[in-house]
XYZ file of N, CA, C and O in Angstrom:
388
model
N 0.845 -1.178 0.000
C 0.000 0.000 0.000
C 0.892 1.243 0.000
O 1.866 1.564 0.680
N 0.119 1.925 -1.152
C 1.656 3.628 -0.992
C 0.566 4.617 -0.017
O -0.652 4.800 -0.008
N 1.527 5.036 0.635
C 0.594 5.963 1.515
C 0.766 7.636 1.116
O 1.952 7.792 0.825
N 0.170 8.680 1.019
C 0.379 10.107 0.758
C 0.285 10.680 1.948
O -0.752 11.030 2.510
N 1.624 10.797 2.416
C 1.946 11.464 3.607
C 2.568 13.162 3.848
O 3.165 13.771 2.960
N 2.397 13.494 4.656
C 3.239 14.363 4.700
C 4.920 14.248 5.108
O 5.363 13.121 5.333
N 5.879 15.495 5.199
C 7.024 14.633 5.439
C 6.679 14.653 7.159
O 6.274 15.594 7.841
N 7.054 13.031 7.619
C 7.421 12.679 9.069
C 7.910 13.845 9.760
O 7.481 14.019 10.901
N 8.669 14.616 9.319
C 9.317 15.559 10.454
C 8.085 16.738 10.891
O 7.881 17.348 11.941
N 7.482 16.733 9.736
C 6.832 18.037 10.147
C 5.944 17.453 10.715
O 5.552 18.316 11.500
N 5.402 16.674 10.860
C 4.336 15.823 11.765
C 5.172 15.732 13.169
O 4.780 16.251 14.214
N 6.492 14.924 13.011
C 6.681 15.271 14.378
C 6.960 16.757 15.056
O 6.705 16.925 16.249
N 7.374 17.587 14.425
C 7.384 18.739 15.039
C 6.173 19.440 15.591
O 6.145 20.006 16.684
N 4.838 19.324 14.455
C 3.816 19.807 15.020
C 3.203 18.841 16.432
O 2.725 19.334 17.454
N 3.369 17.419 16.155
C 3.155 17.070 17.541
C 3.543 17.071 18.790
O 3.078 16.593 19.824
N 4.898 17.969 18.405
C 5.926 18.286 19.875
C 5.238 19.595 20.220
O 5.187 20.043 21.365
N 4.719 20.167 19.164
C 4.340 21.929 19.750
C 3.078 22.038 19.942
O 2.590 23.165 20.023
N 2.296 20.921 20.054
C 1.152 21.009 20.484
C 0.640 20.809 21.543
O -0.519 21.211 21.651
N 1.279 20.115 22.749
C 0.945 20.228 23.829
C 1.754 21.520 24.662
O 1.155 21.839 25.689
N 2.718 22.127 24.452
C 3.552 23.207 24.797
C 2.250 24.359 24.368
O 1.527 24.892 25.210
N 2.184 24.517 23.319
C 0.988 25.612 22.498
C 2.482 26.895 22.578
O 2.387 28.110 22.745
N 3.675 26.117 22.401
C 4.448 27.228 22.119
C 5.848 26.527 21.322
O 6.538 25.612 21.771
N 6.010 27.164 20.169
C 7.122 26.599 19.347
C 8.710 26.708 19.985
O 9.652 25.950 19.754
N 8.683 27.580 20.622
C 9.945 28.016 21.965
C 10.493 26.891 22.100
O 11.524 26.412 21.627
N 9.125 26.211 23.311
C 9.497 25.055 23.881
C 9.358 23.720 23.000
O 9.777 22.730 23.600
N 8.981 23.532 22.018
C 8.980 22.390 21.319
C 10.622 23.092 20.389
O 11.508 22.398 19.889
N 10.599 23.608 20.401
C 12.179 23.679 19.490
C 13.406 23.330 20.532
O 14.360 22.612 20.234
N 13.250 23.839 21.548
C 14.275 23.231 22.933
C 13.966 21.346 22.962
O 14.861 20.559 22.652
N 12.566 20.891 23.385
C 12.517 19.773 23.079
C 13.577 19.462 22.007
O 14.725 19.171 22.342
N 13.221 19.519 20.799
C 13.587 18.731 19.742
C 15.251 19.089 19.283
O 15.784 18.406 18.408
N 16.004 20.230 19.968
C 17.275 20.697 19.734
C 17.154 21.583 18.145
O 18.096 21.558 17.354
N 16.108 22.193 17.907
C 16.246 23.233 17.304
C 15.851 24.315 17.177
O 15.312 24.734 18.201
N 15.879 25.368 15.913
C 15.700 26.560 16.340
C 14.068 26.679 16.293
O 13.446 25.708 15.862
N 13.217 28.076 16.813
C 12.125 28.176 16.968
C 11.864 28.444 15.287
O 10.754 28.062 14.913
N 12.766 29.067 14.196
C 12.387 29.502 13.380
C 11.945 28.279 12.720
O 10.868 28.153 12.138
N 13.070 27.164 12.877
C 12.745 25.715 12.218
C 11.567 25.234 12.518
O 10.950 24.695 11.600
N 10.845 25.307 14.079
C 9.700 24.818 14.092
C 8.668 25.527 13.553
O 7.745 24.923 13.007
N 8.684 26.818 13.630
C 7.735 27.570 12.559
C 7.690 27.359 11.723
O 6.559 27.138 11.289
N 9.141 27.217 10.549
C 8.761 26.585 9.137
C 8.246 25.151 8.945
O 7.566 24.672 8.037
N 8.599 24.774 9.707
C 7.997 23.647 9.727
C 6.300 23.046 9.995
O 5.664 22.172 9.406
N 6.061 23.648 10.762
C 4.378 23.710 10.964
C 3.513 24.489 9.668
O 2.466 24.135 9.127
N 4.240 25.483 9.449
C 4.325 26.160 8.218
C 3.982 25.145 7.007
O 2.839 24.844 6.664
N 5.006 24.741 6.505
C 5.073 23.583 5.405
C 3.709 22.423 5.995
O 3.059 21.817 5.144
N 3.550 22.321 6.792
C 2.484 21.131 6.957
C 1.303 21.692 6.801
O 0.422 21.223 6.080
N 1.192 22.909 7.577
C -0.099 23.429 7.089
C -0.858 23.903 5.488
O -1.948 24.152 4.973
N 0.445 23.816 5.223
C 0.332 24.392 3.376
C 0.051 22.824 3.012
O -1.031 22.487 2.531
N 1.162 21.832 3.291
C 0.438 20.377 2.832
C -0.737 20.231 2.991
O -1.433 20.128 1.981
N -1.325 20.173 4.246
C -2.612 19.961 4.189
C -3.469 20.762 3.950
O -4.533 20.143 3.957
N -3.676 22.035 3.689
C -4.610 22.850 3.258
C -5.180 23.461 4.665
O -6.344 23.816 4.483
N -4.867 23.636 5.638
C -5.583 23.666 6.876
C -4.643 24.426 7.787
O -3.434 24.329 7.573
N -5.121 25.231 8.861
C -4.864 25.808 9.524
C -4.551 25.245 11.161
O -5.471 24.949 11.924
N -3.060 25.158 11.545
C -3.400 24.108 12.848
C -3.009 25.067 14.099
O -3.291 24.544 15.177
N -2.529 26.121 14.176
C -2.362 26.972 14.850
C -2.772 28.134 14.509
O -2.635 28.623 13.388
N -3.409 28.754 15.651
C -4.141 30.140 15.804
C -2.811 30.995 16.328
O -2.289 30.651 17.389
N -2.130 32.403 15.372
C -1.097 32.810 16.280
C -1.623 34.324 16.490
O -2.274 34.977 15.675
N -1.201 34.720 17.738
C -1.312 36.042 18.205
C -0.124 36.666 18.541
O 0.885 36.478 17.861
N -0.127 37.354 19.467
C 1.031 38.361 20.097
C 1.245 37.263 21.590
O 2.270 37.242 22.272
N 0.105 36.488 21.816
C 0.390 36.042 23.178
C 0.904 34.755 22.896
O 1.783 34.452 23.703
N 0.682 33.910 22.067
C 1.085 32.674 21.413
C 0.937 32.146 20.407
O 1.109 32.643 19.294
N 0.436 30.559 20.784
C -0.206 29.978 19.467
C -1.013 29.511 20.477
O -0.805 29.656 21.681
N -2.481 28.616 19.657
C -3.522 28.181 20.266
C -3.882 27.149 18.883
O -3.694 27.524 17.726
N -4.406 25.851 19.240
C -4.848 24.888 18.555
C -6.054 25.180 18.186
O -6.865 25.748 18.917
N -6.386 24.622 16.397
C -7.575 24.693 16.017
C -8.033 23.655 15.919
O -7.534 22.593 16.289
N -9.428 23.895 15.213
C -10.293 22.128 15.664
C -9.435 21.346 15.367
O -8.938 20.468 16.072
N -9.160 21.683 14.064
C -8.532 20.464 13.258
C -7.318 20.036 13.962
O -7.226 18.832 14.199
N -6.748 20.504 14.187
C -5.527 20.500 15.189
C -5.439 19.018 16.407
O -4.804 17.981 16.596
N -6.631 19.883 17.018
C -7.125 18.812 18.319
C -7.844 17.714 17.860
O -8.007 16.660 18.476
N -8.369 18.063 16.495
C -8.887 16.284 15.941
C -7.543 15.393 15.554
O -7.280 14.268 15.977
N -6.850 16.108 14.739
C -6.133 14.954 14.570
C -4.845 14.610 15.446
O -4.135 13.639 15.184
N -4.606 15.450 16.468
C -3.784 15.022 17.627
C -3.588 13.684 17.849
O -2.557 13.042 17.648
N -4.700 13.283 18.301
C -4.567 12.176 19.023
C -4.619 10.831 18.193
O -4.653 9.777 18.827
N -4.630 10.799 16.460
C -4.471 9.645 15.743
C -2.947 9.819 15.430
O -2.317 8.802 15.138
N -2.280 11.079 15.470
C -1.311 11.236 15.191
C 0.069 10.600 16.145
O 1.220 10.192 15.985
N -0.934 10.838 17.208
C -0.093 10.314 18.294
C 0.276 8.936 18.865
O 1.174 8.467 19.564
N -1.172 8.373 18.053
C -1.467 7.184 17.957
C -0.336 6.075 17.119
O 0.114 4.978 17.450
N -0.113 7.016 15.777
C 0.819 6.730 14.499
C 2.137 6.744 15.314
O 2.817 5.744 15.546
N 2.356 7.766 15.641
C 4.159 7.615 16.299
C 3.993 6.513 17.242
O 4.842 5.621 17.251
N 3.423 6.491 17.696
C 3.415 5.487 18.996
C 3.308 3.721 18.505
O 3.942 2.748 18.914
N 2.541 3.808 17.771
C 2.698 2.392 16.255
C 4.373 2.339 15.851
O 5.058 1.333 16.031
N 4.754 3.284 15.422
C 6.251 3.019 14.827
C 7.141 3.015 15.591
O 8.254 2.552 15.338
N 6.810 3.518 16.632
C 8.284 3.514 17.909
C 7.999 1.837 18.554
O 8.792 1.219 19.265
N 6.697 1.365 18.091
C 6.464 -0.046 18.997
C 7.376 -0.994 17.750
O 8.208 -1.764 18.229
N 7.286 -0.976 16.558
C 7.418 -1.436 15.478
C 8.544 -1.397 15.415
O 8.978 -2.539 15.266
N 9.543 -0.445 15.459
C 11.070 -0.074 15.412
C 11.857 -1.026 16.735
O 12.715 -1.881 16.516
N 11.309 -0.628 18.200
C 11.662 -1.865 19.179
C 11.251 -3.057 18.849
O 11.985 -3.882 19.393
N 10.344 -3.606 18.153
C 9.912 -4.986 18.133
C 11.302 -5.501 17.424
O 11.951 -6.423 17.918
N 11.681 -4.855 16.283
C 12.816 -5.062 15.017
C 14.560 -4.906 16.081
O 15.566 -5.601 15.940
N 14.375 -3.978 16.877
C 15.367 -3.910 17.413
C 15.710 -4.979 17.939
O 16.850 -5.428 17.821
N 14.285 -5.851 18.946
C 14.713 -6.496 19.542
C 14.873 -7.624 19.298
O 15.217 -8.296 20.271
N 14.735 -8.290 18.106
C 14.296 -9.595 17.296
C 15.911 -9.719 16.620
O 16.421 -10.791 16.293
N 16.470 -8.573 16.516
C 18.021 -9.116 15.827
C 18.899 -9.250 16.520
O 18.866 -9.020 17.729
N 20.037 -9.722 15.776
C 21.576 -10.114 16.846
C 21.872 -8.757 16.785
O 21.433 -8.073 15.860
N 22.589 -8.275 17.693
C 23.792 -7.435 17.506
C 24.390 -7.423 16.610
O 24.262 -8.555 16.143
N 25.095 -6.794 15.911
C 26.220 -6.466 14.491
C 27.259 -6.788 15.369
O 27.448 -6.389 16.518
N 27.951 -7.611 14.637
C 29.715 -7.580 15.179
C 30.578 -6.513 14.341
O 30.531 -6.300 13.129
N 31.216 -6.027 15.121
C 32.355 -5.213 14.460
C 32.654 -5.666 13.612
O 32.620 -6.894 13.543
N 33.185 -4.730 12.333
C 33.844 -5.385 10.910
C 35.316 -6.019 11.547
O 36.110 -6.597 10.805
């Protein structure tokens, strides 16, 4: 099955700055700059056609859409981080060359 995704990063970035409701602190999370997480939420919102942050002078604030798809999203990372340990843990170790 081909899936039409957006790119992974910007998904994870918007899901780091959504419980913060501030790109500040999701850019400290993730070790980068705030501008990166702006472009980045940026680019996803243009992917999807949709608006996921409300910004003012005082912050950002989540829109519906935002808070709808939170929690499948979160759902998805949480699928691949189980999927990635399952694989981790099923192989030998690599021996040194």
């Amino acid at each position: 099955m081909i899936y039409r995704l957006p790119p992974l990063n910007a998904l994870r970035v918007f899901e780091a700055a959504a419980p913060h409701l501030s790109f500040k602190e999701a850019a400290a999370e993730l070790h980068i700059t705030q501008a990166a997480v702006s472009h980045q939420v940026k680019s996803l919102e243009e992917y999807l056609g949709v608006q996921l942050f409300r910004r003012s002078a005082r912050g950002v604030q989540l829109t519906d859409a935002a808070r709808a798809c939170l929690p499948k999203l979160r759902e998805g990372f949480d699928a691949l981080a189980a999927a990635v340990e399952t694989v981790a843990a099923s192989r030998p170790l690599l021996a040194p060359p």
